[in-house]
Amino acid sequence: ELENKIADRTATLQTQIELEHLIARISTEFINWVGELDVPLRSALQQLGEFAKADSCSLVQITSTGDSIQTHGWSIDSSEPLASLPQLGVSQNEPSKLWVSIEFRHQPFGWVGLTATHSTPAWTEDLINALRICGEIFAGTIYRQCTEADLRQTLQQLTFHVENTLLGTIIWDSQFRVQRWSKSAEAIFGWTEAEVLGKEVYDWQFLYEEDVDKVNDELTRLSQESRGNICRNRNYCKDGSVIDCEWYNSSLIDEYGNVISSLSLVQDISNQSAIDRMKDEFISVVSHELRTPLTAIQGALGLLDSGRLNQDSEQFERLLQLAINNSNRLTHLVNDVLDLERLNSGRIKPEMQDCQVSELMLQAVEAVQIQATEAEILVDIQMFSAVIWADPCLLYTSDAADEEDS
């Protein structure tokens, strides 16, 4: 009897050792595996099934909503033990069927199942524990691959957007050296990624000298806080030209306050800057042009209101006409501004055509000829032949006559 107990104990220990070796082999195979999991999963399930002297071995994965399953299996006769699955998170132990519930990160993942239709094996606790351990290995590997696939997809999407946005995308490392230089950045500045990779902003002629202090202030801010910021400065291009740039900058900072990397999105706003300067100049000119007739009107009306002039006198009539002419000029200036706004908004569409410059010159002279004659002014023009593409109605109106007269 003692010998039988020793033999049984030895057999149990031998089985445990074999199970531990089996788990070690499966674990090593999954740790080192790269690629689709169908092959190693089938191999592992076959080893478990053959060790348990079962007819089939399956892994059943339940989705988080519990409404669908995904299976991997091995079977002697290609059958799959999917009939009468136990309740999610519950194990089932029957003479011909064993389902071991698997959890991953404290959540139900599925089951590892064995079926034996041609024999009645003993489902030992060691075997159940081995199935549970292997199931957790399967769950962890599947989760890792799904996570890696999600990360790859996210990276592909991010890369696509970075390369296709019109904004130049530049990623700087913790020392503000170029780590990524997108195609749009190359289109804006002219340098390729290979030419600037690993360089600091001071390592090549990139910063406009007068804006270095402004850039230094922004780099200091980026090294201290992750909050995004917008700044404008001038930069050199590869061909030596200088452009106005608008930068959208932010930093990724770890829990210790160290910069991990910084992201810059940049666009060339040179055209916008030129438009802004033109608007400023336009406002300045319009302001001057508006003040001129207003001053004349104010002066003329002041004299007329003083009562020192005889209403029948020539001087009184001339001042009154001066006020009227400048009022008309003021009206025309306001209308011109409104017309310009309507042109910009598309509410007026110019009718473009070929225009002879000589004809436009004659029309302009004819419009002011009467006033010029009354003022004893000789208008002399020298005709020449040229053609321009314009809308003659917008290019010249009779309003100019009153402006010239004032």
Short mmCIF file of C-alpha atoms in Angstrom, two decimals:
data_model
loop_
_atom_site.label_atom_id
_atom_site.label_comp_id
_atom_site.label_asym_id
_atom_site.label_seq_id
_atom_site.Cartn_x
_atom_site.Cartn_y
_atom_site.Cartn_z
CA GLU A 1 0.00 0.00 0.00
CA LEU A 2 2.86 2.36 0.80
CA GLU A 3 4.44 1.61 -2.53
CA ASN A 4 1.16 2.44 -4.28
CA LYS A 5 0.94 5.76 -2.45
CA ILE A 6 4.53 6.55 -3.40
CA ALA A 7 3.81 5.63 -7.01
CA ASP A 8 0.65 7.76 -7.05
CA ARG A 9 2.51 10.67 -5.51
CA THR A 10 5.35 10.29 -7.97
CA ALA A 11 2.89 10.21 -10.88
CA THR A 12 1.18 13.34 -9.56
CA LEU A 13 4.49 15.14 -9.20
CA GLN A 14 5.50 14.01 -12.68
CA THR A 15 2.22 15.33 -14.08
CA GLN A 16 2.73 18.66 -12.31
CA ILE A 17 6.27 18.95 -13.69
CA GLU A 18 5.04 18.16 -17.20
CA LEU A 19 2.29 20.75 -16.82
CA GLU A 20 4.79 23.35 -15.67
CA HIS A 21 7.03 22.56 -18.64
CA LEU A 22 4.04 22.79 -20.96
CA ILE A 23 3.05 26.18 -19.55
CA ALA A 24 6.65 27.37 -19.85
CA ARG A 25 6.83 26.28 -23.52
CA ILE A 26 3.54 27.96 -24.37
CA SER A 27 4.51 31.13 -22.49
CA THR A 28 7.91 31.30 -24.23
CA GLU A 29 6.32 30.73 -27.64
CA PHE A 30 3.83 33.56 -27.13
CA ILE A 31 6.39 35.97 -25.72
CA ASN A 32 8.65 35.53 -28.76
CA TRP A 33 5.88 35.33 -31.37
CA VAL A 34 5.51 38.11 -33.93
CA GLY A 35 2.62 38.11 -36.36
CA GLU A 36 -0.87 36.62 -36.51
CA LEU A 37 -1.83 34.49 -33.49
CA ASP A 38 -3.74 31.71 -35.27
CA VAL A 39 -0.69 29.45 -35.57
CA PRO A 40 0.62 29.66 -31.98
CA LEU A 41 -2.90 29.51 -30.54
CA ARG A 42 -3.74 26.33 -32.42
CA SER A 43 -0.39 24.81 -31.43
CA ALA A 44 -0.91 25.69 -27.75
CA LEU A 45 -4.49 24.39 -27.71
CA GLN A 46 -3.37 21.16 -29.39
CA GLN A 47 -0.65 20.64 -26.76
CA LEU A 48 -3.17 21.25 -23.96
CA GLY A 49 -5.73 18.91 -25.53
CA GLU A 50 -3.25 16.13 -26.12
CA PHE A 51 -1.85 16.47 -22.60
CA ALA A 52 -5.37 16.23 -21.14
CA LYS A 53 -6.20 13.28 -23.46
CA ALA A 54 -9.16 15.29 -24.76
CA ASP A 55 -10.76 15.22 -28.20
CA SER A 56 -10.76 19.00 -28.59
CA CYS A 57 -9.52 22.17 -26.94
CA SER A 58 -10.86 25.65 -27.65
CA LEU A 59 -10.41 29.27 -26.64
CA VAL A 60 -13.67 31.24 -26.68
CA GLN A 61 -13.35 35.02 -26.44
CA ILE A 62 -16.42 37.10 -25.55
CA THR A 63 -16.67 40.74 -26.57
CA SER A 64 -17.07 43.42 -23.92
CA THR A 65 -20.79 43.65 -24.72
CA GLY A 66 -21.18 39.87 -24.55
CA ASP A 67 -23.07 39.68 -27.85
CA SER A 68 -20.46 37.94 -30.02
CA ILE A 69 -17.67 35.38 -29.73
CA GLN A 70 -14.37 34.66 -31.41
CA THR A 71 -12.97 31.15 -31.21
CA HIS A 72 -9.65 29.41 -31.77
CA GLY A 73 -9.58 25.65 -31.50
CA TRP A 74 -8.00 22.28 -32.07
CA SER A 75 -9.95 19.08 -32.47
CA ILE A 76 -9.24 15.48 -33.43
CA ASP A 77 -12.34 15.37 -35.64
CA SER A 78 -12.57 19.14 -36.42
CA SER A 79 -15.57 19.56 -34.13
CA GLU A 80 -15.79 22.62 -31.89
CA PRO A 81 -17.17 22.41 -28.33
CA LEU A 82 -19.36 25.49 -28.56
CA ALA A 83 -22.66 23.99 -27.48
CA SER A 84 -24.09 25.16 -24.16
CA LEU A 85 -21.46 27.69 -23.13
CA PRO A 86 -21.60 28.46 -19.41
CA GLN A 87 -22.56 31.85 -18.04
CA LEU A 88 -19.94 34.54 -18.59
CA GLY A 89 -17.33 34.41 -15.83
CA VAL A 90 -18.38 30.94 -14.64
CA SER A 91 -16.40 27.67 -14.98
CA GLN A 92 -18.09 24.34 -15.75
CA ASN A 93 -16.77 20.90 -14.91
CA GLU A 94 -18.55 17.85 -16.35
CA PRO A 95 -17.35 14.30 -17.03
CA SER A 96 -17.03 14.92 -20.78
CA LYS A 97 -16.66 18.69 -20.85
CA LEU A 98 -14.56 21.26 -19.00
CA TRP A 99 -14.89 25.03 -19.33
CA VAL A 100 -12.46 27.18 -17.37
CA SER A 101 -13.45 30.84 -17.06
CA ILE A 102 -10.69 33.34 -17.91
CA GLU A 103 -10.37 36.85 -16.56
CA PHE A 104 -8.05 39.59 -17.76
CA ARG A 105 -7.51 42.78 -15.80
CA HIS A 106 -10.35 41.78 -13.48
CA GLN A 107 -12.81 41.51 -16.35
CA PRO A 108 -14.34 38.31 -17.88
CA PHE A 109 -12.50 37.43 -21.08
CA GLY A 110 -13.93 34.02 -22.07
CA TRP A 111 -13.16 30.35 -21.52
CA VAL A 112 -10.67 27.63 -22.34
CA GLY A 113 -12.61 24.42 -22.97
CA LEU A 114 -11.86 20.71 -23.23
CA THR A 115 -14.18 17.96 -24.49
CA ALA A 116 -13.71 14.19 -24.31
CA THR A 117 -16.32 12.14 -26.15
CA HIS A 118 -14.27 8.94 -26.51
CA SER A 119 -12.98 8.72 -22.97
CA THR A 120 -13.63 10.03 -19.47
CA PRO A 121 -10.46 11.76 -18.32
CA ALA A 122 -9.99 13.17 -14.86
CA TRP A 123 -10.19 16.95 -14.78
CA THR A 124 -7.70 17.60 -11.99
CA GLU A 125 -7.19 20.89 -10.17
CA ASP A 126 -3.67 21.05 -11.60
CA LEU A 127 -5.10 20.77 -15.13
CA ILE A 128 -7.75 23.42 -14.38
CA ASN A 129 -5.09 25.79 -13.01
CA ALA A 130 -2.89 25.14 -16.06
CA LEU A 131 -5.80 25.96 -18.40
CA ARG A 132 -6.48 29.14 -16.44
CA ILE A 133 -2.81 30.22 -16.60
CA CYS A 134 -2.61 29.49 -20.34
CA GLY A 135 -5.91 31.30 -20.88
CA GLU A 136 -4.51 34.38 -19.17
CA ILE A 137 -1.44 34.15 -21.41
CA PHE A 138 -3.72 33.97 -24.47
CA ALA A 139 -5.82 36.91 -23.22
CA GLY A 140 -2.76 39.07 -22.50
CA THR A 141 -1.25 38.35 -25.91
CA ILE A 142 -4.49 39.04 -27.76
CA TYR A 143 -4.96 42.28 -25.80
CA ARG A 144 -1.38 43.31 -26.52
CA GLN A 145 -1.80 42.67 -30.25
CA CYS A 146 -5.09 44.57 -30.33
CA THR A 147 -3.44 47.46 -28.49
CA GLU A 148 -0.48 47.43 -30.86
CA ALA A 149 -2.84 47.33 -33.84
CA ASP A 150 -4.78 50.29 -32.44
CA LEU A 151 -1.54 52.17 -31.85
CA ARG A 152 -0.35 51.42 -35.39
CA GLN A 153 -3.65 52.62 -36.80
CA THR A 154 -3.52 55.76 -34.68
CA LEU A 155 0.06 56.39 -35.78
CA GLN A 156 -0.88 55.86 -39.42
CA GLN A 157 -3.77 58.31 -39.09
CA LEU A 158 -1.59 60.87 -37.33
CA THR A 159 1.17 60.47 -39.94
CA PHE A 160 -1.35 60.88 -42.74
CA HIS A 161 -2.75 64.08 -41.26
CA VAL A 162 0.73 65.45 -40.52
CA GLU A 163 1.87 64.86 -44.08
CA ASN A 164 -1.29 66.17 -45.73
CA THR A 165 -2.11 69.27 -43.70
CA LEU A 166 -1.20 72.56 -45.33
CA LEU A 167 0.38 73.64 -42.04
CA GLY A 168 4.04 72.76 -41.72
CA THR A 169 4.50 70.28 -38.86
CA ILE A 170 7.77 70.28 -36.92
CA ILE A 171 8.45 68.09 -33.87
CA TRP A 172 11.35 69.09 -31.62
CA ASP A 173 13.06 66.84 -29.08
CA SER A 174 13.76 67.81 -25.46
CA GLN A 175 16.76 69.91 -26.60
CA PHE A 176 14.70 71.63 -29.33
CA ARG A 177 16.41 69.74 -32.11
CA VAL A 178 14.38 68.84 -35.20
CA GLN A 179 12.87 65.37 -34.78
CA ARG A 180 10.24 65.55 -37.52
CA TRP A 181 9.98 67.90 -40.50
CA SER A 182 6.88 67.38 -42.64
CA LYS A 183 6.49 67.76 -46.39
CA SER A 184 4.47 70.94 -45.82
CA ALA A 185 7.34 72.41 -43.79
CA GLU A 186 9.64 71.56 -46.70
CA ALA A 187 7.23 73.31 -49.10
CA ILE A 188 7.15 76.42 -46.91
CA PHE A 189 10.86 76.79 -46.14
CA GLY A 190 12.61 74.79 -48.88
CA TRP A 191 14.78 72.55 -46.68
CA THR A 192 14.17 68.80 -46.72
CA GLU A 193 13.87 66.77 -43.54
CA ALA A 194 17.29 65.19 -44.19
CA GLU A 195 18.90 68.65 -44.27
CA VAL A 196 17.57 69.81 -40.88
CA LEU A 197 17.09 66.58 -38.90
CA GLY A 198 18.84 66.77 -35.52
CA LYS A 199 19.61 70.49 -35.81
CA GLU A 200 18.69 73.22 -33.34
CA VAL A 201 17.02 76.37 -34.62
CA TYR A 202 20.36 78.21 -34.35
CA ASP A 203 22.34 75.64 -36.35
CA TRP A 204 21.34 76.99 -39.75
CA GLN A 205 20.15 80.30 -41.17
CA PHE A 206 16.53 79.91 -40.17
CA LEU A 207 15.79 82.72 -37.72
CA TYR A 208 15.51 86.32 -38.87
CA GLU A 209 18.05 88.32 -36.86
CA GLU A 210 15.65 90.99 -35.59
CA ASP A 211 13.25 88.30 -34.27
CA VAL A 212 15.77 86.13 -32.37
CA ASP A 213 14.82 87.60 -28.99
CA LYS A 214 11.15 86.90 -29.66
CA VAL A 215 11.96 83.28 -30.56
CA ASN A 216 14.14 82.90 -27.45
CA ASP A 217 11.23 84.04 -25.29
CA GLU A 218 8.96 81.46 -26.93
CA LEU A 219 11.51 78.64 -26.45
CA THR A 220 11.82 79.59 -22.78
CA ARG A 221 8.06 79.44 -22.41
CA LEU A 222 7.89 76.05 -24.15
CA SER A 223 10.50 74.65 -21.74
CA GLN A 224 8.36 75.65 -18.76
CA GLU A 225 4.73 75.05 -19.69
CA SER A 226 2.70 72.80 -21.97
CA ARG A 227 -0.01 75.35 -22.72
CA GLY A 228 -0.31 76.09 -26.42
CA ASN A 229 0.60 79.50 -27.74
CA ILE A 230 0.52 81.45 -31.00
CA CYS A 231 3.40 83.68 -32.04
CA ARG A 232 4.49 85.47 -35.18
CA ASN A 233 8.01 86.04 -36.41
CA ARG A 234 10.02 86.15 -39.59
CA ASN A 235 12.05 83.22 -40.91
CA TYR A 236 14.54 82.65 -43.67
CA CYS A 237 13.87 80.20 -46.48
CA LYS A 238 16.48 78.07 -48.18
CA ASP A 239 16.61 80.49 -51.14
CA GLY A 240 17.43 83.37 -48.76
CA SER A 241 14.02 85.00 -48.89
CA VAL A 242 12.31 86.16 -45.70
CA ILE A 243 8.71 85.23 -44.95
CA ASP A 244 6.27 86.10 -42.18
CA CYS A 245 5.23 83.00 -40.22
CA GLU A 246 2.55 82.22 -37.69
CA TRP A 247 3.53 79.47 -35.24
CA TYR A 248 1.25 77.33 -33.08
CA ASN A 249 3.47 75.79 -30.38
CA SER A 250 2.95 73.39 -27.47
CA SER A 251 5.15 71.13 -25.32
CA LEU A 252 4.76 67.68 -23.79
CA ILE A 253 6.13 67.87 -20.24
CA ASP A 254 6.54 64.94 -17.82
CA GLU A 255 5.52 64.88 -14.17
CA TYR A 256 8.92 66.24 -13.13
CA GLY A 257 8.64 69.30 -15.35
CA ASN A 258 11.04 68.04 -18.04
CA VAL A 259 10.27 68.63 -21.71
CA ILE A 260 9.72 65.39 -23.62
CA SER A 261 9.06 66.99 -27.00
CA SER A 262 7.51 70.09 -28.56
CA LEU A 263 5.16 70.43 -31.50
CA SER A 264 5.05 73.39 -33.88
CA LEU A 265 2.48 73.99 -36.60
CA VAL A 266 3.49 76.81 -38.93
CA GLN A 267 2.00 78.64 -41.86
CA ASP A 268 3.36 81.27 -44.22
CA ILE A 269 1.30 84.44 -43.66
CA SER A 270 3.38 86.72 -45.87
CA ASN A 271 0.42 87.37 -48.18
CA GLN A 272 -1.84 88.03 -45.21
CA SER A 273 0.74 90.39 -43.73
CA ALA A 274 0.98 92.25 -47.03
CA ILE A 275 -2.81 92.53 -47.13
CA ASP A 276 -2.85 93.83 -43.56
CA ARG A 277 -0.25 96.47 -44.48
CA MET A 278 -2.30 97.44 -47.51
CA LYS A 279 -5.39 97.77 -45.33
CA ASP A 280 -3.50 99.99 -42.91
CA GLU A 281 -2.25 102.14 -45.77
CA PHE A 282 -5.72 102.23 -47.27
CA ILE A 283 -7.24 103.36 -43.96
CA SER A 284 -4.55 106.01 -43.65
CA VAL A 285 -5.19 107.32 -47.17
CA VAL A 286 -8.95 107.22 -46.79
CA SER A 287 -8.72 109.03 -43.46
CA HIS A 288 -6.66 111.76 -45.09
CA GLU A 289 -8.99 111.99 -48.08
CA LEU A 290 -12.00 112.22 -45.79
CA ARG A 291 -10.45 114.90 -43.62
CA THR A 292 -9.57 117.08 -46.61
CA PRO A 293 -13.16 117.75 -47.83
CA LEU A 294 -14.43 117.87 -44.25
CA THR A 295 -11.91 120.59 -43.44
CA ALA A 296 -12.88 122.54 -46.56
CA ILE A 297 -16.59 122.20 -45.76
CA GLN A 298 -16.05 123.24 -42.17
CA GLY A 299 -14.05 126.30 -43.20
CA ALA A 300 -16.52 127.38 -45.88
CA LEU A 301 -19.56 126.95 -43.63
CA GLY A 302 -17.78 128.81 -40.82
CA LEU A 303 -17.23 131.84 -43.02
CA LEU A 304 -20.76 131.70 -44.38
CA ASP A 305 -22.15 131.46 -40.85
CA SER A 306 -20.09 134.39 -39.60
CA GLY A 307 -22.43 136.89 -41.30
CA ARG A 308 -19.53 138.95 -42.59
CA LEU A 309 -20.23 138.10 -46.24
CA ASN A 310 -23.00 139.51 -48.38
CA GLN A 311 -25.18 136.66 -49.61
CA ASP A 312 -25.28 138.24 -53.05
CA SER A 313 -21.54 138.58 -53.29
CA GLU A 314 -19.35 136.49 -55.57
CA GLN A 315 -17.25 135.33 -52.60
CA PHE A 316 -20.34 134.03 -50.79
CA GLU A 317 -21.37 132.10 -53.91
CA ARG A 318 -17.87 130.66 -54.33
CA LEU A 319 -17.71 129.46 -50.72
CA LEU A 320 -21.14 127.90 -51.01
CA GLN A 321 -20.10 126.08 -54.19
CA LEU A 322 -16.90 124.95 -52.47
CA ALA A 323 -18.93 123.42 -49.64
CA ILE A 324 -21.24 121.68 -52.11
CA ASN A 325 -18.36 120.31 -54.19
CA ASN A 326 -16.56 118.95 -51.14
CA SER A 327 -19.80 117.43 -49.87
CA ASN A 328 -20.11 115.63 -53.21
CA ARG A 329 -16.49 114.56 -52.96
CA LEU A 330 -17.11 113.17 -49.50
CA THR A 331 -20.13 111.24 -50.75
CA HIS A 332 -18.11 109.79 -53.61
CA LEU A 333 -15.32 108.72 -51.28
CA VAL A 334 -17.78 106.89 -49.02
CA ASN A 335 -19.41 105.26 -52.06
CA ASP A 336 -16.01 104.15 -53.32
CA VAL A 337 -15.26 102.50 -49.98
CA LEU A 338 -18.63 100.75 -50.04
CA ASP A 339 -18.06 99.63 -53.63
CA LEU A 340 -14.69 98.20 -52.64
CA GLU A 341 -16.31 96.25 -49.78
CA ARG A 342 -18.99 94.94 -52.15
CA LEU A 343 -16.30 93.87 -54.62
CA ASN A 344 -14.44 91.97 -51.91
CA SER A 345 -17.64 90.24 -50.75
CA GLY A 346 -18.61 89.32 -54.31
CA ARG A 347 -21.82 91.35 -54.35
CA ILE A 348 -20.47 93.31 -57.35
CA LYS A 349 -18.97 91.35 -60.20
CA PRO A 350 -16.76 93.40 -62.53
CA GLU A 351 -17.34 92.98 -66.24
CA MET A 352 -13.78 92.71 -67.49
CA GLN A 353 -12.84 93.59 -71.06
CA ASP A 354 -10.03 95.00 -73.18
CA CYS A 355 -9.85 98.77 -72.73
CA GLN A 356 -7.89 101.25 -74.83
CA VAL A 357 -5.94 103.55 -72.53
CA SER A 358 -6.21 106.43 -75.01
CA GLU A 359 -10.04 106.27 -74.93
CA LEU A 360 -10.09 106.25 -71.14
CA MET A 361 -7.79 109.28 -71.11
CA LEU A 362 -10.08 111.18 -73.47
CA GLN A 363 -13.12 110.35 -71.32
CA ALA A 364 -11.34 111.61 -68.23
CA VAL A 365 -10.38 114.88 -69.90
CA GLU A 366 -13.89 115.43 -71.26
CA ALA A 367 -15.36 114.93 -67.80
CA VAL A 368 -13.30 117.76 -66.27
CA GLN A 369 -12.99 120.00 -69.32
CA ILE A 370 -15.80 122.40 -68.32
CA GLN A 371 -14.46 122.90 -64.82
CA ALA A 372 -10.94 123.29 -66.13
CA THR A 373 -12.03 125.94 -68.64
CA GLU A 374 -13.89 127.90 -65.96
CA ALA A 375 -10.82 127.79 -63.77
CA GLU A 376 -8.62 128.76 -66.72
CA ILE A 377 -6.69 125.52 -66.48
CA LEU A 378 -5.26 123.96 -69.61
CA VAL A 379 -5.44 120.17 -69.65
CA ASP A 380 -2.84 118.71 -71.96
CA ILE A 381 -2.46 114.96 -72.55
CA GLN A 382 -0.06 112.93 -74.63
CA MET A 383 -1.85 110.01 -76.24
CA PHE A 384 -0.29 106.55 -76.50
CA SER A 385 -1.65 103.18 -77.55
CA ALA A 386 -2.01 100.49 -74.88
CA VAL A 387 -4.62 97.94 -73.85
CA ILE A 388 -5.53 97.00 -70.28
CA TRP A 389 -7.89 94.34 -68.92
CA ALA A 390 -10.44 96.15 -66.74
CA ASP A 391 -14.04 97.10 -66.11
CA PRO A 392 -14.25 100.63 -67.55
CA CYS A 393 -17.29 101.47 -65.40
CA LEU A 394 -15.40 100.72 -62.21
CA LEU A 395 -12.10 102.06 -63.48
CA TYR A 396 -13.51 105.50 -64.17
CA THR A 397 -16.75 107.24 -63.30
CA SER A 398 -17.98 110.78 -63.75
CA ASP A 399 -17.65 111.16 -59.98
CA ALA A 400 -14.00 111.91 -60.60
CA ALA A 401 -14.98 115.18 -62.23
CA ASP A 402 -16.35 116.58 -59.01
CA GLU A 403 -13.30 115.34 -57.11
CA GLU A 404 -10.94 117.03 -59.54
CA ASP A 405 -12.96 120.23 -59.36
CA SER A 406 -12.78 120.38 -55.58
#
